[in-house]
CSV table of C-alpha atoms in Angstrom, one decimal:
chain,number,residue,atom,x,y,z
A,9,GLY,CA,0.0,0.0,0.0
A,10,HIS,CA,0.8,3.6,-0.1
A,11,LEU,CA,0.7,6.4,2.4
A,12,ALA,CA,0.5,10.1,1.8
A,13,LEU,CA,0.9,12.6,4.5
A,14,THR,CA,0.6,16.4,4.5
A,15,LEU,CA,1.8,18.9,7.1
A,16,GLU,CA,0.7,22.4,7.7
A,17,GLY,CA,3.1,24.7,9.6
A,18,GLY,CA,3.3,27.6,7.3
A,19,TYR,CA,6.7,28.9,7.0
A,20,ASN,CA,7.6,28.3,10.6
A,21,LEU,CA,10.5,25.8,10.3
A,22,GLU,CA,10.3,24.8,14.0
A,23,VAL,CA,6.6,23.9,13.7
A,24,ALA,CA,7.2,22.0,10.5
A,25,ALA,CA,10.1,20.1,12.1
A,26,LEU,CA,8.1,19.2,15.2
A,27,GLY,CA,5.2,18.1,13.1
A,28,THR,CA,7.4,15.9,11.0
A,29,LYS,CA,8.9,14.3,14.1
A,30,ALA,CA,5.4,13.7,15.6
A,31,ILE,CA,4.3,11.9,12.4
A,32,PHE,CA,7.4,9.7,12.5
A,33,ASP,CA,6.8,9.0,16.2
A,34,VAL,CA,3.3,7.9,15.5
A,35,LEU,CA,4.3,5.7,12.5
A,36,SER,CA,7.1,4.1,14.5
A,37,ALA,CA,4.7,3.4,17.5
A,38,SER,CA,6.7,5.5,19.9
A,39,VAL,CA,5.1,5.9,23.2
A,40,GLY,CA,3.5,9.3,23.7
A,41,VAL,CA,3.8,12.1,21.2
A,42,VAL,CA,5.0,15.3,22.8
A,43,ASP,CA,3.9,18.7,21.6
A,44,PRO,CA,6.5,21.1,23.1
A,45,LEU,CA,4.7,24.2,21.6
A,46,GLY,CA,1.3,23.4,23.1
A,47,LYS,CA,-1.9,25.1,21.7
A,48,ALA,CA,-1.6,28.1,19.6
A,49,PRO,CA,-1.8,31.3,21.7
A,50,VAL,CA,-4.1,32.9,19.3
A,51,ILE,CA,-6.6,31.3,16.9
A,52,ARG,CA,-6.9,33.4,13.8
A,53,LYS,CA,-9.9,33.3,11.6
A,54,ALA,CA,-9.2,33.2,7.9
A,55,VAL,CA,-10.1,36.6,6.4
A,56,GLY,CA,-10.6,37.5,2.8
A,57,PHE,CA,-11.3,34.1,1.4
A,58,GLU,CA,-15.1,34.4,1.0
A,59,GLU,CA,-14.9,36.0,-2.5
A,60,HIS,CA,-12.3,33.5,-3.7
A,61,LEU,CA,-14.4,30.6,-2.5
A,62,LYS,CA,-17.5,32.1,-4.1
A,63,ARG,CA,-15.8,32.4,-7.4
A,64,ILE,CA,-14.4,28.8,-7.3
A,65,LYS,CA,-17.8,27.5,-6.5
A,66,GLU,CA,-19.2,29.4,-9.5
A,67,ILE,CA,-16.5,28.1,-11.8
A,68,HIS,CA,-17.0,24.5,-10.7
A,69,HIS,CA,-20.8,24.8,-10.4
A,70,ILE,CA,-20.8,23.9,-6.7
A,71,GLU,CA,-23.9,25.0,-4.8
A,72,ASN,CA,-23.8,26.2,-1.2
A,73,GLN,CA,-24.7,23.5,1.2
A,74,ASP,CA,-25.3,25.9,4.1
C-alpha cells in the first residue's frame, strides 16, 4: 500500500520540524507524542477568502450547502 501525509506549519520551520517528528513518532509506534509548543496562543480566523471561494464555486458549479 501507499501512504500520503501532509503537514501544515506555514513557513515556521520549527513547527514543520516538530510536526514531521510527531508523524514519525506515530508511525514508529513511539510511546507518547510530545507537543512542546502546546496550543496556539491565538486562533486566527481566515479573512478574505469568501470572495475566492464564491468564485471557485461558481466556476465548478458547486452550490452552497449551508
